[in-house]
Coordinates of C-alpha atoms in Angstrom, one line a residue:
M1358 CA -4.7 15.5 16.3
R1359 CA -1.4 14.5 18.2
L1360 CA 1.2 17.2 18.2
L1361 CA 4.6 17.5 19.0
H1362 CA 5.2 20.2 21.5
N1363 CA 8.6 21.6 20.4
K1364 CA 10.1 22.8 23.6
T1365 CA 9.0 19.7 26.4
G1366 CA 9.6 17.4 23.9
Q1367 CA 5.9 16.2 24.9
F1368 CA 2.9 15.1 23.3
V1369 CA -0.3 17.4 22.8
E1370 CA -3.7 15.9 22.1
F1371 CA -6.1 18.3 20.4
P1372 CA -9.5 17.0 19.7
D1373 CA -10.6 19.0 16.8
Y1374 CA -6.6 20.5 14.5
Q1375 CA -8.7 23.7 14.1
R1376 CA -7.6 24.2 17.4
A1377 CA -3.8 23.4 17.5
Q1378 CA -3.4 26.3 15.0
P1379 CA -0.7 27.8 13.9
Y1380 CA 1.1 24.5 14.4
A1381 CA 4.0 23.7 11.9
I1382 CA 3.8 20.1 9.5
L1383 CA 6.8 18.1 8.2
S1384 CA 7.0 16.7 5.0
H1385 CA 9.5 13.6 4.1
T1386 CA 10.6 10.6 2.4
W1387 CA 11.3 7.8 4.9
N1388 CA 14.6 6.6 5.4
P1389 CA 14.4 3.0 4.3
K1390 CA 15.9 1.6 7.6
G1391 CA 13.1 3.0 9.3
E1392 CA 11.5 5.8 11.0
Q1393 CA 11.7 6.6 15.0
T1394 CA 8.0 5.5 16.0
Y1395 CA 5.3 6.8 18.3
Q1396 CA 6.5 3.6 20.5
Q1397 CA 9.8 4.5 20.4
L1398 CA 8.8 8.1 21.3
R1399 CA 6.6 7.7 23.7
K1400 CA 9.3 5.6 25.3
I1401 CA 12.0 8.8 25.7
Q1402 CA 9.6 11.0 27.4
R1403 CA 8.6 8.4 30.1
R1404 CA 11.9 9.8 31.0
Y1405 CA 11.1 13.5 31.2
G1406 CA 8.7 15.6 33.0
P1407 CA 6.1 17.5 31.1
D1408 CA 8.6 20.4 31.1
G1409 CA 11.4 18.2 29.7
S1410 CA 13.2 18.1 32.5
L1411 CA 14.9 14.8 33.7
R1412 CA 11.8 13.1 36.2
V1413 CA 14.0 12.8 39.7
A1414 CA 14.0 9.7 41.4
P1415 CA 12.2 10.1 44.9
N1416 CA 15.3 9.1 46.9
A1417 CA 17.4 11.8 44.8
V1418 CA 18.4 15.4 45.3
A1419 CA 18.0 17.8 43.1
V1420 CA 20.9 19.4 41.0
S1421 CA 19.5 22.2 39.6
S1422 CA 17.3 25.2 40.6
T1423 CA 15.8 25.9 37.5
A1424 CA 14.5 22.7 37.2
M1425 CA 10.1 23.0 37.0
P1426 CA 7.8 20.8 38.7
S1427 CA 7.0 17.1 37.7
S1428 CA 3.5 18.3 38.0
A1429 CA 3.4 20.9 35.0
T1430 CA 0.6 20.3 32.5
I1431 CA -0.5 21.2 29.2
D1432 CA -3.8 22.7 28.7
I1433 CA -4.8 22.4 25.5
T1434 CA -6.9 25.3 25.5
Q1435 CA -4.3 27.4 26.5
R1436 CA -2.4 29.5 23.7
S1437 CA 0.1 29.6 26.0
F1438 CA 2.2 26.9 27.2
P1439 CA 4.7 26.4 30.7
A1440 CA 7.9 28.2 31.0
A1441 CA 10.1 26.0 29.5
S1442 CA 8.0 27.2 25.7
R1443 CA 8.8 30.3 26.6
E1444 CA 12.5 30.4 27.0
S1445 CA 14.2 32.1 23.8
E1446 CA 16.7 29.9 21.8
G1447 CA 19.6 31.8 23.3
G1448 CA 18.8 30.4 26.1
N1449 CA 19.0 26.5 27.9
L1450 CA 16.7 24.0 25.7
P1451 CA 15.0 21.0 28.5
A1452 CA 17.4 18.2 29.0
F1453 CA 14.6 16.3 26.9
W1454 CA 16.5 17.1 23.8
N1455 CA 19.9 16.1 24.6
D1456 CA 18.8 12.3 24.9
P1457 CA 21.2 11.0 22.5
R1458 CA 18.1 8.2 21.2
L1459 CA 16.1 11.0 19.8
S1460 CA 16.3 10.6 15.8
D1461 CA 18.5 13.4 14.2
K1462 CA 15.0 14.2 11.9
V1463 CA 13.0 14.8 15.0
R1464 CA 15.8 17.0 16.1
G1465 CA 16.2 19.0 13.1
A1466 CA 12.2 19.0 12.4
C1467 CA 11.5 20.3 15.7
A1468 CA 14.4 22.5 16.2
I1469 CA 13.4 24.7 12.8
A1470 CA 10.2 24.8 13.8
R1471 CA 11.2 26.1 17.2
A1472 CA 13.6 28.9 15.3
N1473 CA 10.5 30.0 13.9
G1474 CA 8.4 30.9 16.3
Y1475 CA 5.7 27.8 16.4
D1476 CA 5.9 25.5 19.5
L1477 CA 4.3 22.5 18.0
I1478 CA 4.8 20.6 15.1
W1479 CA 3.4 17.5 13.5
I1480 CA 5.5 14.5 12.0
D1481 CA 4.0 11.4 10.3
S1482 CA 6.2 8.7 11.3
C1483 CA 5.8 9.9 15.1
C1484 CA 2.9 11.3 16.1
I1485 CA 0.4 8.8 15.0
D1486 CA -0.1 4.9 16.5
K1487 CA -0.1 3.0 13.6
T1488 CA -0.5 0.0 16.3
S1489 CA -3.8 1.1 16.5
S1490 CA -6.2 0.4 12.7
A1491 CA -8.8 3.5 13.8
E1492 CA -6.1 6.3 14.9
L1493 CA -4.2 5.1 11.1
S1494 CA -7.4 4.9 9.7
E1495 CA -8.1 8.4 10.6
A1496 CA -4.9 9.9 9.9
I1497 CA -5.4 9.5 6.4
N1498 CA -8.3 10.1 6.1
S1499 CA -7.3 13.6 8.0
M1500 CA -4.1 14.4 6.6
Y1501 CA -5.2 16.5 3.5
L1502 CA -7.0 18.8 5.6
W1503 CA -3.7 19.0 8.5
Y1504 CA -1.8 19.7 5.7
N1505 CA -3.5 22.2 4.4
A1506 CA -4.7 24.1 8.0
S1507 CA -0.8 23.9 9.1
A1508 CA 0.6 26.9 9.4
V1509 CA 4.0 26.4 7.5
C1510 CA 5.0 22.5 6.0
Y1511 CA 9.3 22.1 6.0
V1512 CA 9.7 19.9 3.5
F1513 CA 13.4 18.2 4.0
L1514 CA 15.2 16.4 1.1
V1515 CA 17.9 14.6 3.1
D1516 CA 19.0 14.2 -1.3
V1517 CA 19.8 17.9 -1.8
P1518 CA 23.2 18.8 -0.5
P1519 CA 23.5 22.6 1.0
G1520 CA 25.0 24.9 -1.9
D1521 CA 22.5 22.9 -4.6
S1522 CA 21.6 25.1 -7.6
V1523 CA 17.9 24.3 -7.7
E1524 CA 17.0 25.9 -10.5
A1525 CA 19.8 24.0 -12.7
M1526 CA 18.5 21.0 -15.2
D1527 CA 20.9 18.8 -13.0
S1528 CA 20.4 20.1 -9.9
H1529 CA 19.9 17.6 -6.9
F1530 CA 16.4 19.3 -6.3
R1531 CA 14.7 18.6 -8.8
A1532 CA 16.0 14.8 -9.3
S1533 CA 15.3 14.9 -5.7
R1534 CA 13.0 11.3 -4.1
W1535 CA 10.5 13.1 -2.8
F1536 CA 9.1 14.4 -5.9
K1537 CA 8.3 10.3 -6.9
R1538 CA 6.7 9.5 -3.7
G1539 CA 3.4 9.2 -3.2
W1540 CA 2.4 10.5 -0.2
T1541 CA 4.0 13.7 -1.0
L1542 CA 1.8 15.4 -3.7
Q1543 CA -0.6 16.1 -0.9
E1544 CA 1.9 17.1 0.9
L1545 CA 3.0 19.5 -2.2
L1546 CA -0.3 20.7 -2.8
A1547 CA -2.4 20.9 0.4
P1548 CA 0.1 23.9 2.4
R1549 CA 0.0 27.0 1.5
N1550 CA 3.1 27.8 3.0
V1551 CA 5.7 25.5 1.8
Q1552 CA 9.4 26.2 2.6
F1553 CA 12.3 23.5 0.8
L1554 CA 15.0 22.7 3.1
D1555 CA 18.4 21.1 1.9
S1556 CA 19.8 18.4 4.5
D1557 CA 21.3 20.7 6.1
W1558 CA 18.1 21.7 6.6
R1559 CA 18.6 25.3 5.4
L1560 CA 16.2 27.3 3.0
L1561 CA 16.3 26.4 -0.9
G1562 CA 13.1 28.5 -2.0
S1563 CA 9.3 28.4 -1.3
K1564 CA 7.0 26.5 -2.9
A1565 CA 6.1 30.3 -4.3
S1566 CA 9.3 31.4 -5.2
L1567 CA 9.8 27.9 -6.5
A1568 CA 6.7 27.4 -8.4
Q1569 CA 7.8 26.9 -11.9
V1570 CA 10.8 25.1 -11.6
V1571 CA 8.2 22.8 -8.9
Q1572 CA 5.7 23.0 -12.7
E1573 CA 8.7 21.7 -14.4
C1574 CA 9.2 19.0 -11.7
T1575 CA 5.8 17.7 -11.7
R1576 CA 3.1 18.6 -14.5
I1577 CA 1.8 20.4 -11.9
D1578 CA 0.2 24.0 -13.2
V1579 CA 1.4 27.3 -11.3
E1580 CA -1.8 28.4 -11.0
V1581 CA -2.7 25.2 -9.0
L1582 CA 0.7 25.1 -7.1
T1583 CA -0.3 29.2 -6.0
H1584 CA -3.8 28.3 -5.0
I1585 CA -5.0 31.0 -7.5
R1586 CA -6.9 27.7 -9.4
P1587 CA -8.6 25.8 -7.0
L1588 CA -8.2 21.8 -7.6
D1589 CA -11.9 21.7 -8.2
R1590 CA -11.0 23.5 -11.2
V1591 CA -9.4 20.4 -12.4
S1592 CA -9.9 17.1 -14.4
V1593 CA -10.1 13.9 -12.4
A1594 CA -7.9 12.8 -15.6
R1595 CA -5.1 15.4 -14.9
R1596 CA -5.5 14.9 -11.5
M1597 CA -4.5 11.7 -12.1
S1598 CA -1.8 11.9 -13.7
W1599 CA 0.1 14.0 -11.3
A1600 CA 0.3 10.8 -9.9
A1601 CA 1.3 8.7 -12.6
N1602 CA 5.0 8.6 -12.1
R1603 CA 4.9 8.4 -8.4
E1604 CA 5.7 5.2 -5.9
T1605 CA 4.6 3.9 -2.5
S1606 CA 5.5 1.2 -0.4
R1607 CA 1.9 -0.3 -0.1
I1608 CA 0.3 -0.6 -3.1
E1609 CA -2.9 0.8 -1.2
D1610 CA -1.4 3.6 -0.6
R1611 CA -1.3 4.5 -4.4
A1612 CA -5.2 4.8 -3.7
Y1613 CA -5.2 6.2 -0.2
S1614 CA -2.4 9.0 -0.6
L1615 CA -4.9 10.3 -3.2
M1616 CA -8.4 11.0 -0.7
G1617 CA -7.4 14.0 -0.2
M1618 CA -7.0 15.4 -3.6
F1619 CA -10.4 14.0 -4.5
D1620 CA -11.9 15.4 -1.1
I1621 CA -12.8 11.5 -0.4
R1622 CA -13.2 9.9 2.7
M1623 CA -13.1 6.0 3.0
P1624 CA -12.2 3.3 4.9
T1625 CA -8.5 1.8 4.7
L1626 CA -8.2 -1.4 4.3
Y1627 CA -4.7 -3.0 3.7
G1628 CA -4.2 -6.2 2.1
E1629 CA -7.3 -5.2 -0.7
G1630 CA -4.2 -4.4 -3.4
Q1631 CA -5.3 -2.8 -6.5
G1632 CA -9.3 -3.2 -5.1
A1633 CA -8.4 0.0 -2.4
F1634 CA -7.9 2.4 -6.0
R1635 CA -10.9 0.8 -7.8
R1636 CA -12.6 2.0 -5.0
L1637 CA -11.4 5.2 -4.6
Q1638 CA -12.7 5.8 -8.4
E1639 CA -15.7 4.3 -8.0
E1640 CA -15.9 6.8 -4.7
I1641 CA -14.7 9.7 -7.0
L1642 CA -18.1 9.0 -9.0
R1643 CA -20.3 9.3 -7.3
R1644 CA -18.8 13.1 -6.3
I1645 CA -17.8 14.0 -9.2
P1646 CA -19.4 14.3 -12.6
D1647 CA -16.3 14.2 -14.6
Q1648 CA -16.1 11.1 -17.1
S1649 CA -12.5 12.2 -17.8
L1650 CA -11.3 9.2 -14.7
F1651 CA -12.3 6.5 -18.4
A1652 CA -9.7 8.5 -20.1
W1653 CA -7.0 6.6 -19.5
T1654 CA -4.6 4.6 -21.8
S1655 CA -1.7 2.2 -21.1
G1656 CA 0.3 3.4 -23.9
E1657 CA 2.9 6.1 -24.0
S1658 CA 0.1 8.8 -25.5
I1659 CA -3.4 9.2 -27.3
G1660 CA -4.4 8.5 -30.7
V1661 CA -6.0 9.8 -33.2
L1662 CA -9.4 7.7 -35.4
P1663 CA -9.0 8.3 -38.7
Y1664 CA -12.2 7.8 -40.8
V1665 CA -13.5 8.2 -44.8
R1666 CA -17.2 9.1 -46.0
H1667 CA -18.8 7.2 -48.5
G1668 CA -22.3 8.1 -48.3
S1669 CA -22.1 7.2 -44.5
I1670 CA -18.9 7.1 -42.0
T1671 CA -16.5 4.3 -41.8
F1672 CA -14.0 4.6 -39.2
L1673 CA -11.1 3.1 -40.2
A1674 CA -9.8 2.4 -36.9
D1675 CA -5.8 2.1 -38.5
T1676 CA -4.5 3.1 -35.0
I1677 CA -5.3 -0.1 -33.4
S1678 CA -3.4 -3.5 -34.5
L1679 CA -6.3 -4.8 -35.7
S1680 CA -4.2 -8.4 -36.0
S1681 CA -4.2 -7.7 -32.4
V1682 CA -7.7 -7.2 -31.2
V1683 CA -8.6 -10.6 -33.1
R1684 CA -6.3 -12.3 -31.5
Q1685 CA -7.0 -10.9 -27.9
D1686 CA -11.5 -11.5 -29.2
P1687 CA -13.1 -12.4 -26.3
E1688 CA -16.0 -13.9 -28.2
R1689 CA -12.6 -16.1 -29.6
T1690 CA -11.2 -16.8 -26.3
G1691 CA -13.6 -16.3 -23.9
K1692 CA -11.1 -14.5 -21.5
P1693 CA -12.8 -11.2 -20.2
G1694 CA -11.3 -8.3 -21.2
V1695 CA -10.0 -5.5 -19.2
S1696 CA -12.3 -3.3 -16.9
L1697 CA -13.2 0.8 -17.6
F1698 CA -11.3 1.1 -14.8
A1699 CA -7.8 2.0 -14.7
S1700 CA -5.8 -0.6 -12.4
S1701 CA -3.2 2.2 -11.2
P1702 CA -2.7 6.0 -11.7
S1703 CA 0.2 5.1 -13.8
E1704 CA -2.4 4.0 -16.6
F1705 CA -3.0 8.2 -16.6
G1706 CA 0.2 9.2 -17.5
A1707 CA -1.0 10.7 -21.2
S1708 CA -4.2 11.9 -19.7
H1709 CA -2.8 15.3 -18.4
C1710 CA -4.7 16.5 -21.4
I1711 CA -8.1 15.3 -20.9
S1712 CA -10.6 18.0 -19.6
P1713 CA -14.7 17.5 -18.7
L1714 CA -17.2 18.8 -21.2
S1715 CA -20.6 19.6 -19.9
P1716 CA -23.5 17.0 -21.1
S1717 CA -25.2 20.1 -21.7
S1718 CA -22.0 21.2 -23.9
S1719 CA -23.4 22.4 -27.8
V1720 CA -21.6 19.1 -28.9
L1721 CA -23.2 16.9 -26.4
S1722 CA -26.2 18.3 -25.4
R1723 CA -28.4 16.1 -28.2
S1724 CA -28.5 13.0 -26.7
Y1725 CA -26.0 12.7 -24.1
P1726 CA -27.2 10.4 -21.4
P1727 CA -27.2 11.8 -17.5
F1728 CA -24.0 10.7 -15.4
D1729 CA -25.8 7.7 -13.2
Y1730 CA -24.0 5.4 -11.8
V1731 CA -26.2 2.8 -10.2
Q1732 CA -24.7 -0.1 -7.8
M1733 CA -25.8 -3.5 -8.8
P1734 CA -25.3 -6.9 -7.2
Y1735 CA -23.5 -8.0 -10.3
G1736 CA -21.5 -3.9 -10.3
M1737 CA -22.3 -0.8 -11.8
R1738 CA -24.6 -0.1 -14.0
A1739 CA -24.6 3.1 -16.6
Q1740 CA -25.6 4.2 -20.1
F1741 CA -22.6 5.8 -22.8
L1742 CA -23.0 7.2 -26.0
M1743 CA -21.6 4.7 -28.1
I1744 CA -20.3 4.5 -32.3
P1745 CA -20.1 1.2 -33.6
A1746 CA -16.6 0.2 -34.6
D1747 CA -16.2 -0.4 -38.2
R1748 CA -13.8 -3.1 -39.8
L1749 CA -13.5 -4.7 -36.3
P1750 CA -14.0 -8.5 -36.1
S1751 CA -17.6 -8.7 -34.7
H1752 CA -20.3 -6.9 -34.2
R1753 CA -20.0 -6.3 -30.2
Y1754 CA -17.0 -3.5 -30.4
Y1755 CA -17.9 0.3 -30.2
F1756 CA -16.3 3.7 -29.7
L1757 CA -17.5 4.8 -26.1
V1758 CA -17.8 8.4 -26.2
L1759 CA -16.2 10.4 -22.9
A1760 CA -17.7 13.6 -22.3
C1761 CA -14.6 15.3 -22.5
Q1762 CA -12.3 16.8 -24.6
H1763 CA -8.5 16.8 -25.4
V1764 CA -7.3 20.5 -24.7
R1765 CA -4.4 20.2 -27.3
R1766 CA -6.5 19.5 -30.1
A1767 CA -8.9 21.8 -31.3
E1768 CA -13.3 20.4 -31.4
Q1769 CA -11.7 17.0 -30.4
L1770 CA -13.8 14.6 -28.8
V1771 CA -12.5 11.5 -26.1
I1772 CA -13.8 8.1 -27.0
Q1773 CA -12.2 4.5 -26.1
L1774 CA -12.5 1.0 -27.7
C1775 CA -14.7 -1.2 -26.1
Y1776 CA -16.2 -4.6 -26.6
L1777 CA -19.7 -5.3 -25.0
G1778 CA -20.1 -8.8 -24.0
P1779 CA -23.5 -10.8 -23.1
R1780 CA -26.6 -9.7 -21.4
L1781 CA -26.8 -11.0 -17.7
H1782 CA -30.8 -11.8 -18.9
S1783 CA -32.9 -11.1 -21.6
G1784 CA -33.6 -7.5 -21.8
G1785 CA -30.6 -6.4 -19.2
P1786 CA -27.4 -4.7 -19.7
R1787 CA -24.6 -6.0 -21.1
R1788 CA -21.1 -6.2 -20.1
L1789 CA -18.7 -3.4 -20.8
S1790 CA -14.7 -4.3 -20.7
L1791 CA -11.9 -2.9 -23.6
P1792 CA -10.5 -5.0 -25.2
K1793 CA -7.0 -6.3 -23.4
L1794 CA -4.5 -5.3 -26.6
A1795 CA -6.1 -2.2 -27.6
S1796 CA -5.6 -0.7 -23.5
A1797 CA -1.9 -1.2 -24.0
R1798 CA -1.5 0.4 -28.3
G1799 CA -3.5 3.0 -28.9
G1800 CA -7.1 2.1 -27.5
L1801 CA -7.9 5.6 -26.3
L1802 CA -8.5 8.4 -29.0
T1803 CA -9.4 11.2 -29.6
M1804 CA -12.3 12.1 -33.2
Q1805 CA -13.7 15.5 -34.6
A1806 CA -16.5 16.4 -33.1
S1807 CA -17.8 17.8 -36.2
T1808 CA -18.0 13.7 -37.4
F1809 CA -19.5 13.0 -34.2
L1810 CA -22.5 15.3 -35.0
A1811 CA -22.8 13.5 -38.7
T1812 CA -22.4 9.9 -36.9
K1813 CA -25.3 8.5 -35.8
V1814 CA -24.6 7.5 -32.4
R1815 CA -26.3 4.4 -29.6
V1816 CA -27.6 4.6 -26.1
K1817 CA -26.3 1.6 -25.0
T1818 CA -26.9 0.5 -21.1
V1819 CA -24.2 -1.6 -19.4
Y1820 CA -22.6 -2.4 -16.6
I1821 CA -18.9 -2.9 -15.0
P1822 CA -18.5 -5.3 -13.6
H1823 CA -17.3 -6.0 -9.9
Y1824 CA -13.5 -5.8 -9.0
S1825 CA -12.2 -9.3 -8.6
S1826 CA -8.8 -10.1 -7.5
S1827 CA -8.7 -13.1 -9.4
G1828 CA -11.2 -13.3 -11.8
M1829 CA -11.9 -17.4 -12.5
P1830 CA -10.7 -17.7 -16.0
S1831 CA -13.5 -18.4 -18.9
L1832 CA -14.2 -21.0 -21.0
P1833 CA -12.9 -21.5 -24.6
R1834 CA -14.8 -20.4 -27.4
N1835 CA -15.5 -24.5 -28.0
P1836 CA -16.0 -25.4 -24.6
F1837 CA -16.2 -29.3 -25.7
A1838 CA -13.3 -29.4 -27.6
S1839 CA -10.9 -31.3 -24.7
L1840 CA -13.6 -32.7 -23.0
E1841 CA -11.7 -36.2 -23.1
S1842 CA -8.7 -34.5 -21.2
Y1843 CA -10.7 -33.7 -17.8
P1844 CA -9.9 -35.6 -15.1
Q1845 CA -12.5 -38.8 -13.8
R1846 CA -12.2 -37.7 -10.6
F1847 CA -14.3 -34.4 -11.3
W1848 CA -17.2 -35.5 -13.2
S1849 CA -20.5 -37.3 -11.9
V1850 CA -22.4 -39.8 -13.8
S1851 CA -26.0 -40.4 -12.8
A1852 CA -28.4 -42.2 -15.9
T1853 CA -28.0 -40.2 -19.3
F1854 CA -26.8 -36.9 -17.4
S1855 CA -23.0 -35.9 -16.4
L1856 CA -21.3 -32.9 -14.7
S1857 CA -17.3 -31.6 -14.6
L1858 CA -15.6 -29.1 -14.0
A1859 CA -13.8 -27.2 -16.3
P1860 CA -9.5 -27.3 -15.4
R1861 CA -9.0 -23.9 -15.7
A1862 CA -11.3 -23.3 -13.0
R1863 CA -10.6 -26.0 -11.0
A1864 CA -6.7 -24.5 -11.3
A1865 CA -7.8 -21.2 -10.5
L1866 CA -10.2 -22.6 -7.0
Q1867 CA -7.3 -24.8 -5.6
S1868 CA -5.6 -21.6 -6.5
Q1869 CA -6.7 -19.5 -3.8
R1870 CA -7.1 -22.5 -1.4
Y1871 CA -10.1 -23.9 -2.7
S1872 CA -11.0 -27.6 -2.2
V1873 CA -13.2 -28.8 -4.9
E1874 CA -15.7 -31.9 -5.1
I1875 CA -18.6 -33.3 -7.3
A1876 CA -20.9 -35.1 -4.7
D1877 CA -23.4 -37.4 -6.3
R1878 CA -27.1 -37.3 -4.4
H1879 CA -28.2 -40.6 -6.3
D1880 CA -31.0 -38.8 -7.9
P1881 CA -31.0 -38.8 -11.5
G1882 CA -30.2 -34.7 -13.3
V1883 CA -29.5 -33.6 -9.5
W1884 CA -25.7 -32.8 -9.0
I1885 CA -24.1 -31.1 -6.2
L1886 CA -20.8 -28.8 -6.6
L1887 CA -19.2 -28.1 -3.1
L1888 CA -16.5 -25.3 -2.7
S1889 CA -15.3 -24.8 0.6
R1890 CA -11.9 -22.4 2.5
N1891 CA -11.7 -22.3 5.8
E1892 CA -15.0 -22.1 7.3
Q1893 CA -16.8 -21.2 4.3
T1894 CA -18.8 -23.8 2.2
L1895 CA -20.6 -23.0 -1.1
R1896 CA -22.6 -25.5 -2.2
I1897 CA -24.4 -25.4 -5.9
A1898 CA -27.1 -27.6 -6.7
F1899 CA -28.2 -28.1 -10.2
H1900 CA -31.1 -29.9 -11.3
A1901 CA -31.3 -30.0 -14.5
A1902 CA -34.2 -31.7 -16.7
P1903 CA -34.0 -33.3 -20.6
S1904 CA -37.5 -31.2 -21.3
D1905 CA -37.9 -29.0 -24.3
P1906 CA -36.8 -27.2 -24.5
P1907 CA -34.0 -28.4 -22.2
F1908 CA -33.5 -26.3 -18.5
L1909 CA -31.5 -25.7 -15.6
K1910 CA -32.3 -24.5 -12.0
S1911 CA -29.1 -24.1 -9.7
T1912 CA -29.8 -23.2 -6.1
A1913 CA -26.2 -22.0 -3.9
I1914 CA -26.5 -22.1 -0.6
A1915 CA -23.7 -20.4 1.6
S1916 CA -22.5 -20.8 5.0
D1917 CA -19.1 -19.4 7.0
D1918 CA -19.8 -20.7 10.4
G1919 CA -22.3 -22.9 9.9
S1920 CA -25.3 -21.1 11.1
G1921 CA -25.2 -18.2 8.6
R1922 CA -26.5 -18.7 5.4
S1923 CA -27.7 -17.0 2.0
T1924 CA -29.3 -18.6 -0.7
H1925 CA -29.8 -17.9 -4.4
S1926 CA -31.5 -19.5 -6.8
L1927 CA -31.8 -19.5 -10.2
L1928 CA -34.2 -20.7 -12.8
A1929 CA -32.0 -20.3 -16.7
V1930 CA -33.1 -21.2 -20.1
L1931 CA -30.5 -22.6 -22.5
E1932 CA -29.7 -20.1 -25.4
P1933 CA -29.1 -22.2 -28.3
D1934 CA -25.3 -21.4 -29.7
P1935 CA -25.2 -21.6 -33.6
N1936 CA -21.4 -21.9 -34.0
H1937 CA -21.5 -25.5 -31.9
S1938 CA -24.6 -27.0 -33.2
H1939 CA -24.0 -30.5 -35.3
E1940 CA -26.5 -32.8 -36.9
F1941 CA -25.0 -35.4 -33.8
S1942 CA -24.6 -33.0 -31.2
T1943 CA -25.6 -29.5 -29.5
A1944 CA -23.9 -27.2 -27.2
M1945 CA -26.1 -24.1 -25.8
R1946 CA -24.9 -22.0 -23.0
F1947 CA -26.8 -20.9 -19.7
R1948 CA -27.2 -16.8 -19.0
R1949 CA -24.1 -16.3 -16.4
L1950 CA -25.1 -17.4 -12.8
V1951 CA -23.7 -14.6 -10.3
L1952 CA -23.8 -15.5 -6.6
R1953 CA -22.5 -14.0 -3.5
T1954 CA -21.8 -15.8 -0.4
A1955 CA -22.8 -15.3 3.2
T1956 CA -18.9 -13.9 3.9
G1957 CA -19.2 -11.3 0.7
A1958 CA -17.2 -13.9 -2.1
L1959 CA -18.4 -13.3 -6.0
W1960 CA -18.8 -16.5 -7.8
D1961 CA -19.5 -15.4 -11.9
L1962 CA -20.6 -19.1 -13.1
E1963 CA -21.0 -19.8 -16.3
V1964 CA -22.5 -23.8 -17.5
W1965 CA -22.8 -25.0 -20.8
S1966 CA -24.5 -28.3 -22.0
E1967 CA -24.1 -30.8 -24.5
S1968 CA -26.6 -32.8 -26.1
K1969 CA -25.7 -36.0 -27.8
K1970 CA -27.3 -39.0 -29.4
V1971 CA -25.2 -42.1 -28.0
L1972 CA -26.9 -45.4 -29.5
F1973 CA -30.4 -43.7 -30.0
R1974 CA -30.7 -42.0 -26.9
P1975 CA -30.2 -38.6 -25.4
A1976 CA -27.2 -38.1 -23.2
H1977 CA -26.0 -34.2 -21.5
H1978 CA -23.2 -33.7 -19.9
L1979 CA -23.0 -29.7 -18.2
L1980 CA -19.9 -28.2 -18.0
V1981 CA -19.1 -25.4 -15.1
V1982 CA -16.8 -23.0 -15.5

C-alpha cells in the first residue's frame, strides 16, 4: 500500500496496510477534466528531498540553515518520522507544499489530515500507479479493506457550498454527485469514521450524526451505516439495490466497485463490458447461498400473481401482458430469452424488499433442492422448484420459485416467470431463460406461501448459458421459408446435398470481423465451414449421410497460431420436427452443438436439415445458424 506523507509530501510504501495505521483516506468525485496522477506527483517530488525541502544543486550555496540533510529517509517500521513530521502546524511547512504544480485537492486533503494529527493519507487518484495493470487490480481488490481499516475517511463534497443546510430537503448535500457515483458506495459503507466536508474543507457532520439524512439519500438502513448490522446479514438483492442508481465512467466498474461489499476477489479485465457483472454474480453464488441474486426486474415494481381455484389451482398471470409474451415467444421467434443473471445493478432497483429464505424454512423444507451450482462447458447447471404457468402460449413456461420472500408482504414468496428451452441432449438439462418482455413488464412476482404449499411443484434441472457479448442470432420458426433468398456464394452443392449459412448468422459473424467461407472437398456428403479472424481459424466439417434415420457428424478444429489445436467431435441424431412435416418435405433439427475454441471463444451452432423429393430422388439441404 502506498500512502502520502502529508508533512514531507513523499510517498511511503507499506507491504501490509495493517502496518500503516493510523492513516486518513479521501473519498471524492473525480473532476471530469482529470485529477493529479501518480506520475505527475512523482515529477513534483523529484525536486524535493525526503524531508520535503528543495534539493540543493551541487555548486549552490545553502540559503537556509534549517534545511534537513538530503540523505534523510523514512523507515516504515517507525511510528515517528523525520523532523518535518514533528513540526507544529504553527511552524513552517517544507517547500514542497508551496509548489504551484500541486493540485488544490491533494493540498487540501493533506492539510485537513495534518490538522487532525494524521501523518499519512491515501488518495486514490495519486497513490495508485494506473499504468500498472497489476497494481491497479490489486488496489481495486483491496480498496474496501483499505477504507475499512482507515482511522478516518474524509468525504470532500466539491458541489456543496459552505453554510449548506444539510438536513433541508432541497439541500446541496442531498443532491451531491457523490451519492450517485458507483465507487463512493463502498467508501460510505466500509469506514466507521466518515467526516463530510464542504467545498471549503469545512466539517458538515459525520456519518453517525447524519445517518438519517444519508439513509434518505441512499435507502441504506441506519443500522448498516452505523455498523450495528453487518453487511453479511443483508440480502444480496438489497445490497445490489443500493447501487441501482449509481453510475461509473467505465461499464466494468459497475461490477468492480461492488466486489468489496460482497467480500469478492477477482481479476479485473477492462474491455469485458457487461461480462464483469456476470462474473461478479457467479462469484457471489459460489460464496453466498442467497437466491435473491435472481430476484431482479427491469420494471419499477414487483407484481402479485393472482390465481383461481377450480379443484386445482390455476395461475392467471394477469399482471403479465400475454400478447407481449406470445409475440416474443422463443419457440415462435427462434430468438433466445434473457439470462437469469441480471445485466447490471440497475435491474435491482425494485429489489430492496427481498430477503432470502433458508431451504430448511417451514415453507420450503418439503421439497427445495440444494443450492448447488455447477459450472459446465455449456453454462451453469442448477436445480430449481418450478410451477407450470397456466394460460401462457407454451407448456415450456414456468414460474421459478426462489428461496426468497417479500419483507413488506406477509407470507409472500418471490417467483420469476421463465422459459425452458430444448434439452442439450437426451436426458440433459434444459436451457433456462426469461421471456424478454416479461423481464421488463412484471416477470418478477410474489405469490402466497399458502398457495405454494397447496400447489404441485416440480424440481427441474436446467442450465444457464455462459455470458456472450454478442450471441449468434437464432433461426426463425420456419428456417426454410426464405431459402431462395440466401446468396449463392454461401452455398456448397455436392451430389444431392447442399450447405448454407443463415443470413443473420453470416451478418453476426461479419460484424465481429470474421471472414466466412464454405469450401468444397469434392467428397459427397462432406462440407467445410471456415470462420477466421486475425490468427484464429475455426474449421467445422459436416459429414452427412442419407441413411434411415439420417445422421450428422460434426468435427470442429480451432487453431490460433497454427500450432495449438483443440478438437471437438459430435455425433448427433436428427430430431423430426412435426411442425415442419410435409408430404414432400420434412425439416428436422439436430441437437445444439456447443464448441469452445483454443482461444476460448464459445460457438453455439444449430443445424437444420430439409429433405425433399426432387424428381423422385432424395435431396438434402443443411442450414447452419
